[in-house]
PDB file of C-alpha atoms and ligand atoms in Angstrom:
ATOM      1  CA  UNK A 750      -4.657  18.822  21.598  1.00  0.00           C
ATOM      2  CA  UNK A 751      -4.211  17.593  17.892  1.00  0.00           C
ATOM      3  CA  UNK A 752      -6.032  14.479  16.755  1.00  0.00           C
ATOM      4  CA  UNK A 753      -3.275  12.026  16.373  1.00  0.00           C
ATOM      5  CA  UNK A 754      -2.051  11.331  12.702  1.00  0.00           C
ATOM      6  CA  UNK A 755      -3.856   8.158  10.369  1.00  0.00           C
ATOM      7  CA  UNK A 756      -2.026   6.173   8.457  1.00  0.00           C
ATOM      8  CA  UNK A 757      -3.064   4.653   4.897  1.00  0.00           C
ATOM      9  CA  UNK A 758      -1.003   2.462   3.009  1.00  0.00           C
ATOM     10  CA  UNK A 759      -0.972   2.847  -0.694  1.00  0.00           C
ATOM     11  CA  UNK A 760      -1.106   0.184  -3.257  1.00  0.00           C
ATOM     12  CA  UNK A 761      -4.529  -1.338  -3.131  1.00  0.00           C
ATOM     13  CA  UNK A 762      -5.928   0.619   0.015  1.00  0.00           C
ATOM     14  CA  UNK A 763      -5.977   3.754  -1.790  1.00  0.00           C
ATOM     15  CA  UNK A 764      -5.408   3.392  -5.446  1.00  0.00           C
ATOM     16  CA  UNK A 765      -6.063   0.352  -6.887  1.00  0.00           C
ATOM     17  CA  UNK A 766      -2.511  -0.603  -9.357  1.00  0.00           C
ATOM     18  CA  UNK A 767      -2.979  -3.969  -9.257  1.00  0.00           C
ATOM     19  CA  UNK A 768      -3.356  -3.484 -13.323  1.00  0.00           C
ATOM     20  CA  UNK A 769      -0.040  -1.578 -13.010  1.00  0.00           C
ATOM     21  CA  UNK A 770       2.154  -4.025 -11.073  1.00  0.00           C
ATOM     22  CA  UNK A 771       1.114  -7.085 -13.267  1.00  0.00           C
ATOM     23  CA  UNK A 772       1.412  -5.345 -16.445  1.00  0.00           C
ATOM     24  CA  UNK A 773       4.550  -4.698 -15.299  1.00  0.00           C
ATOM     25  CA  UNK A 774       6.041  -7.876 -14.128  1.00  0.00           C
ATOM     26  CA  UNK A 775       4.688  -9.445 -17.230  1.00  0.00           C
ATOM     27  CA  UNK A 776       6.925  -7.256 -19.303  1.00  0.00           C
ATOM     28  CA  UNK A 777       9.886  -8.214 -16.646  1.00  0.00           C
ATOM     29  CA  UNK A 778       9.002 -11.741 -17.332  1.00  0.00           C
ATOM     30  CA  UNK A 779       9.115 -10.692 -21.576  1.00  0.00           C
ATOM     31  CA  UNK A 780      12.020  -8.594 -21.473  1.00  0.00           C
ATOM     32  CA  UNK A 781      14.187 -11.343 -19.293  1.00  0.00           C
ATOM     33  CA  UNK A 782      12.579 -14.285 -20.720  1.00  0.00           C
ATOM     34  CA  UNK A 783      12.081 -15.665 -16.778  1.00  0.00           C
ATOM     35  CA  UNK A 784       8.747 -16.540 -16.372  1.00  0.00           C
ATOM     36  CA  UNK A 785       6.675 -14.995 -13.614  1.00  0.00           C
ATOM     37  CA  UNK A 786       3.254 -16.804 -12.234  1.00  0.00           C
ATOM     38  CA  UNK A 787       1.186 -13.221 -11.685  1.00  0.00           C
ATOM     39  CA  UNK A 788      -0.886 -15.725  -9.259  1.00  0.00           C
ATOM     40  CA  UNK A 789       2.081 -16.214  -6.843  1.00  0.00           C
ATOM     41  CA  UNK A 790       2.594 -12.152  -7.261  1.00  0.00           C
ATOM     42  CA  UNK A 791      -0.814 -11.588  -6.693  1.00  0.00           C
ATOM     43  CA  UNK A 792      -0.344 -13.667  -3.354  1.00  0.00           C
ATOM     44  CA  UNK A 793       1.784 -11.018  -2.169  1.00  0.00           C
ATOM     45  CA  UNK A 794       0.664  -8.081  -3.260  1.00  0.00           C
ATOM     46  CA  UNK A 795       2.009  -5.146  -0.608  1.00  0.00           C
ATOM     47  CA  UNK A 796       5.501  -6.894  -0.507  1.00  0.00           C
ATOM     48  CA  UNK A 797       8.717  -4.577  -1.283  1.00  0.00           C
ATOM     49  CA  UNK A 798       9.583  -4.659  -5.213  1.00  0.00           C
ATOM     50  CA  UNK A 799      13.108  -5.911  -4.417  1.00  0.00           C
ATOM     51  CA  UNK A 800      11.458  -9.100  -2.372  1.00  0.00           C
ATOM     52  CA  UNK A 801       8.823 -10.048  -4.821  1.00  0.00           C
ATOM     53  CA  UNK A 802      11.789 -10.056  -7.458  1.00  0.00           C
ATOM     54  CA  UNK A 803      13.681 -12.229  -5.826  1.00  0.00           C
ATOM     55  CA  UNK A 804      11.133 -15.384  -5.690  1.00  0.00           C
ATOM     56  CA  UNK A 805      12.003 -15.171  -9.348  1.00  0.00           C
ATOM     57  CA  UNK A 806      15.558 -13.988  -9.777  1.00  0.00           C
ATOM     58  CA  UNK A 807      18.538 -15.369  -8.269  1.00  0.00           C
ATOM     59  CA  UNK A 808      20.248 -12.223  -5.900  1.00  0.00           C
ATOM     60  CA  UNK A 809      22.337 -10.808  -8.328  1.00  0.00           C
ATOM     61  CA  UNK A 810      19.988 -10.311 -10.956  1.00  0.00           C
ATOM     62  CA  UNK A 811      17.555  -8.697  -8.812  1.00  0.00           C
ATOM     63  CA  UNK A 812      18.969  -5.109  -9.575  1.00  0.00           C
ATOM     64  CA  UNK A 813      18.543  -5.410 -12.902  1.00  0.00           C
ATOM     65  CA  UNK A 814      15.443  -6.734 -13.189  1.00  0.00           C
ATOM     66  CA  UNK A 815      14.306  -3.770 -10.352  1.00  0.00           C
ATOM     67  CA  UNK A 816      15.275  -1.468 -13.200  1.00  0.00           C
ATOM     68  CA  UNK A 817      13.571  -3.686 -15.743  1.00  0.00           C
ATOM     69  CA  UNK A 818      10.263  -3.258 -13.732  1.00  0.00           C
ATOM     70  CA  UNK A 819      10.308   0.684 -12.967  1.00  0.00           C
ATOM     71  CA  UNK A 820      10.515   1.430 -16.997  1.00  0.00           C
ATOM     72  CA  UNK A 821       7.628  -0.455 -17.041  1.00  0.00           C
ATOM     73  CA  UNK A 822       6.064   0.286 -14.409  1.00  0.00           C
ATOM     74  CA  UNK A 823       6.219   4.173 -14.753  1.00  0.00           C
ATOM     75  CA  UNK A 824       5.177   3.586 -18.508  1.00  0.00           C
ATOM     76  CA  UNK A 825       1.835   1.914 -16.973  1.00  0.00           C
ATOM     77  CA  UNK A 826       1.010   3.407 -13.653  1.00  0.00           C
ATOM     78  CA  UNK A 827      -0.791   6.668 -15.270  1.00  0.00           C
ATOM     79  CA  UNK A 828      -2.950   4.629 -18.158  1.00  0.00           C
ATOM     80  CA  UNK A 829      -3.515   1.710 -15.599  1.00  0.00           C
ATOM     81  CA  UNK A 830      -4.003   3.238 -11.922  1.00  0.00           C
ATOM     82  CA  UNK A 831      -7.669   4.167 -10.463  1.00  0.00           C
ATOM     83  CA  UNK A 832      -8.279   6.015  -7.309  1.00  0.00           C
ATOM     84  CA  UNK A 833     -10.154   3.255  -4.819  1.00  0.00           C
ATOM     85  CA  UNK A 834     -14.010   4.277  -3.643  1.00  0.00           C
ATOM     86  CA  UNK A 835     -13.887   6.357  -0.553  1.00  0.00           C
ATOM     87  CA  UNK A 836     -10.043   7.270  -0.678  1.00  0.00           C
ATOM     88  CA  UNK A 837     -10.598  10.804  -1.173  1.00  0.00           C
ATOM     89  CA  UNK A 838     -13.699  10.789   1.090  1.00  0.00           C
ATOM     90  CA  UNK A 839     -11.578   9.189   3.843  1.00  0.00           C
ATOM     91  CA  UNK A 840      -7.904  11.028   3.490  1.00  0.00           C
ATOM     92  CA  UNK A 841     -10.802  14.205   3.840  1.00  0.00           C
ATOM     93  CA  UNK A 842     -12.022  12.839   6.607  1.00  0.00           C
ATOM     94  CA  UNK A 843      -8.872  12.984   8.896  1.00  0.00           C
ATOM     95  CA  UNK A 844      -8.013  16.360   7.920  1.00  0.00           C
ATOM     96  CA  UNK A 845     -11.254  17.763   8.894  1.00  0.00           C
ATOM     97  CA  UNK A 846     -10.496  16.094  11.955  1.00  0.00           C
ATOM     98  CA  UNK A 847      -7.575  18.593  12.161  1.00  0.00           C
ATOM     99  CA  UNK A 848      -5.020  15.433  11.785  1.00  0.00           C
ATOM    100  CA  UNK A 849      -2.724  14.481   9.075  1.00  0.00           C
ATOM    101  CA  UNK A 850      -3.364  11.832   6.613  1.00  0.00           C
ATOM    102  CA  UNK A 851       0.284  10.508   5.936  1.00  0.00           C
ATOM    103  CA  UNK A 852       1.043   7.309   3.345  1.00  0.00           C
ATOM    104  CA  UNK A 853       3.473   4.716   4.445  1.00  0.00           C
ATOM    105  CA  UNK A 854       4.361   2.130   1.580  1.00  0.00           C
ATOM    106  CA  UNK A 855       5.878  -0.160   0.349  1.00  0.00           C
ATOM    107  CA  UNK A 856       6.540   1.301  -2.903  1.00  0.00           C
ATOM    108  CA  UNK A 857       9.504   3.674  -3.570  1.00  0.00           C
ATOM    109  CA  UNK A 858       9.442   6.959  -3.947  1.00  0.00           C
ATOM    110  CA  UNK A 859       9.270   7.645  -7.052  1.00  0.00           C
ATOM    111  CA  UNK A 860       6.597   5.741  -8.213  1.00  0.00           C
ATOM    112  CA  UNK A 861       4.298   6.732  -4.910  1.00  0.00           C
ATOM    113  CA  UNK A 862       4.609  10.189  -5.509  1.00  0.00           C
ATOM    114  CA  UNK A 863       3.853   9.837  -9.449  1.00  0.00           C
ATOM    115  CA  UNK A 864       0.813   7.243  -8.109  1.00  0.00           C
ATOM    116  CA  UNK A 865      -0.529   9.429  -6.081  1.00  0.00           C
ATOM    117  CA  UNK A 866      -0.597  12.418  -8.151  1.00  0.00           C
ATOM    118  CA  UNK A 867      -1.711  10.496 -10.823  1.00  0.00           C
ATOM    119  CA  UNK A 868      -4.743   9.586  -8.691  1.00  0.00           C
ATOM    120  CA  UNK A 869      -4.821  13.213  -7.573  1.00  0.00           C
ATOM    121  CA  UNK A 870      -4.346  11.881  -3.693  1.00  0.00           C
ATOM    122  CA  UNK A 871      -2.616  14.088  -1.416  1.00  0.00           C
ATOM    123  CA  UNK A 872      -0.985  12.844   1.416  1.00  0.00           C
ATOM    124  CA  UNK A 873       0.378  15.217   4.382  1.00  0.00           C
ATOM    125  CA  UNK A 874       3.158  13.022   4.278  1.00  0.00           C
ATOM    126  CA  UNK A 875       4.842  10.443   2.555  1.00  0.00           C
ATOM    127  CA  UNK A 876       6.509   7.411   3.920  1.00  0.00           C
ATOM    128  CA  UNK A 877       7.797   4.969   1.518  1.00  0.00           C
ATOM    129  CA  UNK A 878      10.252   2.280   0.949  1.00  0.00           C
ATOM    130  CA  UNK A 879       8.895   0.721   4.243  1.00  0.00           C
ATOM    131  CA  UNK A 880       7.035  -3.035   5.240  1.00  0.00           C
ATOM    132  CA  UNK A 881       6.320  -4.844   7.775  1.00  0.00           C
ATOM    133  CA  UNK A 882       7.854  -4.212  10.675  1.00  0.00           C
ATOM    134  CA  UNK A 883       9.424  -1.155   9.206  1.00  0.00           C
ATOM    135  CA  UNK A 884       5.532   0.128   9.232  1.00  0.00           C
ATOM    136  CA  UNK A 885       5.691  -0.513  12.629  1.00  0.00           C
ATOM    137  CA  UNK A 886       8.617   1.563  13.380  1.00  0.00           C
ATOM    138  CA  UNK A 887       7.002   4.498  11.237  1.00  0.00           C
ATOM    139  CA  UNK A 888       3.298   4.812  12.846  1.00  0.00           C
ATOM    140  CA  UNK A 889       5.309   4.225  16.894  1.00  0.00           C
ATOM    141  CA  UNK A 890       7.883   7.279  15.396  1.00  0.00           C
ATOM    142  CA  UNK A 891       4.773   9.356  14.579  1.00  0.00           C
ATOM    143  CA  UNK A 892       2.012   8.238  17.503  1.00  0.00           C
ATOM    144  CA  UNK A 893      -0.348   7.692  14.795  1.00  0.00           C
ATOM    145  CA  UNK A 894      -3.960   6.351  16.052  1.00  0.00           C
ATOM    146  CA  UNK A 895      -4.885   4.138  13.441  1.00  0.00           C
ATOM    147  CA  UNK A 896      -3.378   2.387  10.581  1.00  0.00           C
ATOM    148  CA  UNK A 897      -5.568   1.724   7.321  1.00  0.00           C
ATOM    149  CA  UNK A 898      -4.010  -1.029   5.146  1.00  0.00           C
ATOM    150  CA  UNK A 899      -5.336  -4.364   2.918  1.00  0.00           C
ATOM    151  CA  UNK A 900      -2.796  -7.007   3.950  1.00  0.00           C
ATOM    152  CA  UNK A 901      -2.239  -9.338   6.959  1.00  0.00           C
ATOM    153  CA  UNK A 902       1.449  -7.693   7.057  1.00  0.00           C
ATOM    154  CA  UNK A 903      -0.194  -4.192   7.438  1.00  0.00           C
ATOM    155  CA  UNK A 904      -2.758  -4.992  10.133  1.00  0.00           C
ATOM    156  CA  UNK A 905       0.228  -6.415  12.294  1.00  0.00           C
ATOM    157  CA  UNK A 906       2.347  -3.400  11.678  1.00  0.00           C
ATOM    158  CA  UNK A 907      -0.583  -1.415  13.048  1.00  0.00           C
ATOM    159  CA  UNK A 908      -1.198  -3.539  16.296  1.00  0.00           C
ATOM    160  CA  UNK A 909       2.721  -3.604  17.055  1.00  0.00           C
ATOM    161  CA  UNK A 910       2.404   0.177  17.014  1.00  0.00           C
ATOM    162  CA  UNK A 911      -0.243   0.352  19.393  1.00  0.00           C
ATOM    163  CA  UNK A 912      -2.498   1.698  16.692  1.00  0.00           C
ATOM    164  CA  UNK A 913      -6.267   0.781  15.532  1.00  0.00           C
ATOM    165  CA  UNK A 914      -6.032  -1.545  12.578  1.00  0.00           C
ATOM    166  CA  UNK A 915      -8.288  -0.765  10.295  1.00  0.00           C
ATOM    167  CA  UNK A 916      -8.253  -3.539   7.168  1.00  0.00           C
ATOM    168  CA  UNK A 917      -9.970  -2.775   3.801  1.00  0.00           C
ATOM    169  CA  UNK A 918     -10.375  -6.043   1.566  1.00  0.00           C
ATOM    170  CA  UNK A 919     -10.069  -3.811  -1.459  1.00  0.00           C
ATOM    171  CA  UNK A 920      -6.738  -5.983  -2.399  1.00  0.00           C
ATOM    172  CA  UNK A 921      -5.803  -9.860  -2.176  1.00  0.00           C
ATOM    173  CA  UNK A 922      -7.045 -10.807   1.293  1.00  0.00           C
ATOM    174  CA  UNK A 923     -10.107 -11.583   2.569  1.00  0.00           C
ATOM    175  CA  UNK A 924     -12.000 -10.085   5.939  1.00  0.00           C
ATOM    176  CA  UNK A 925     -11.105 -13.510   8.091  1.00  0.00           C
ATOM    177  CA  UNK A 926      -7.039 -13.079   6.290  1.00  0.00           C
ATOM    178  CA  UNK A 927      -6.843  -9.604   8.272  1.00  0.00           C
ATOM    179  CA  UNK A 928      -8.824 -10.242  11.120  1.00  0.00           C
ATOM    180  CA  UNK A 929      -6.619 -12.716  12.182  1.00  0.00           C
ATOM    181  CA  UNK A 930      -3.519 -10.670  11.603  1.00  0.00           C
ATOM    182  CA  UNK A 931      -5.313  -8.578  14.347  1.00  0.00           C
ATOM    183  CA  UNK A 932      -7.703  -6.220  12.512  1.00  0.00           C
ATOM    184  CA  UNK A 933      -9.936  -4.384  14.586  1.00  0.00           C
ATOM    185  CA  UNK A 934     -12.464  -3.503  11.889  1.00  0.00           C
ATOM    186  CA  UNK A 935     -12.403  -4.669   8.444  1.00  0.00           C
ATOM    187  CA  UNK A 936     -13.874  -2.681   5.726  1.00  0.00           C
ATOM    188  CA  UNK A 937     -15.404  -3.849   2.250  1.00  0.00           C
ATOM    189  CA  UNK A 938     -13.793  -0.560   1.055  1.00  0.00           C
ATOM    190  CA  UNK A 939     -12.192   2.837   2.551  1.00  0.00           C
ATOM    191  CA  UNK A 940     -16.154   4.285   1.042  1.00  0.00           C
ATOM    192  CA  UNK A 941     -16.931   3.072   5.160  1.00  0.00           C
ATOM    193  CA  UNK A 942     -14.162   4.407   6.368  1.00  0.00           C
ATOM    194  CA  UNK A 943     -15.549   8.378   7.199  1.00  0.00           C
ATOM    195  CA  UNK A 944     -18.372   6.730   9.801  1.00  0.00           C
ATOM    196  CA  UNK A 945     -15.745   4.087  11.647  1.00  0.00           C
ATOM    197  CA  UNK A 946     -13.659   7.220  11.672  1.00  0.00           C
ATOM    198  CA  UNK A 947     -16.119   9.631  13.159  1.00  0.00           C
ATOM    199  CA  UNK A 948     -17.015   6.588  15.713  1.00  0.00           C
ATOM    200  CA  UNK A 949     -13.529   6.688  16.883  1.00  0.00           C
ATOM    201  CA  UNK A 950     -12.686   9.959  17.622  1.00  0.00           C
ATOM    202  CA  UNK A 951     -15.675  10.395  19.764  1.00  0.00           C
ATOM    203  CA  UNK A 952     -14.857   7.181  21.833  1.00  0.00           C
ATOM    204  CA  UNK A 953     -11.366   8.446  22.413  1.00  0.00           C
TER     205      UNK A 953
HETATM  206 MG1   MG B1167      -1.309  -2.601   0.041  1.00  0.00          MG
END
């Protein structure tokens, strides 16, 4: 039998483009002349695009200023993205496992797939667009056993799938933040993540 698929989630779990999204927003904020507090951003960090926009835009403007953000963002993402400690080591780790490492994000396409190959990360699969619940729905669909992300939001996805939720505190939350969203380990950074891993798949 196949070792079940692990998930990661992107932004801040395996690259770190927290440099990238506020650049970005700041030039929304220039370009529109609305101003944006980067602290309430950073308070969400993991949230769709579309939804962080609109704590600052009223509906209708939220297109617009979706577009607004991409230009910058894809302008910023290669000069201003690192690859997180251990992310390689980890997504490694699964495949020599003989399962597939597959990303489900938040972020769209476009701009995961240019992240990622900007980090030089390569996922088996790539599930974007997706939060929340939505998460949920993806790692059920694919029977994945464990679920790697940095956000309360993520660790819940994982435990409504029936996956181990694995938190990393690499982004804006805090080991106590994810375990009680229902984290089952939390790691300083995905650099643990090949021994929790290994410790796993022997115990299942
Ligand atoms: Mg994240």
């Amino acid at each position: 039998m196949t070792a079940a698929p692990v998930g990661f989630d992107l932004d801040m779990t395996l690259i770190d483009s927290r440099r990238a999204i506020m650049g970005s927003f700041a030039g929304v904020a220039a370009d529109t002349g609305v101003p944006i507090d980067p602290a309430g951003v950073d308070s969400r960090l993991g949230i769709k695009l579309e939804d962080e926009l609109a704590f600052w835009f009223p509906a209708e403007q939220v297109p617009g200023a979706v577009r607004t953000y991409r230009e910058h963002y894809l302008r910023l993402s290669g000069p201003l993205t690192t690859v997180l400690p251990g992310a390689r080591e980890a997504l490694a780790a699964v495949r020599a496992n003989g399962a597939r490492a597959v990303v489900i994000t938040a972020k769209y396409e476009v701009t995961a797939r240019l992240s990622l190959d900007g980090a030089g990360l390569h996922a088996d699969e790539l599930f974007p667009g997706v939060h929340g619940p939505e998460k949920a729905a993806v790692l059920t669909a694919l029977g994945a056993a464990v679920y790697v992300g940095d956000t309360p939001a993520d660790m819940a996805a994982a435990v409504e799938a029936g996956a181990h939720a694995v938190g990393v505190t690499t982004g804006s939350f805090t080991d106590r933040d994810l375990l009680a969203a229902g984290a089952d380990q939390v790691l300083a950074s995905l650099a643990g993540f090949p021994v929790l891993y290994a410790s796993l798949t022997i115990s299942t």
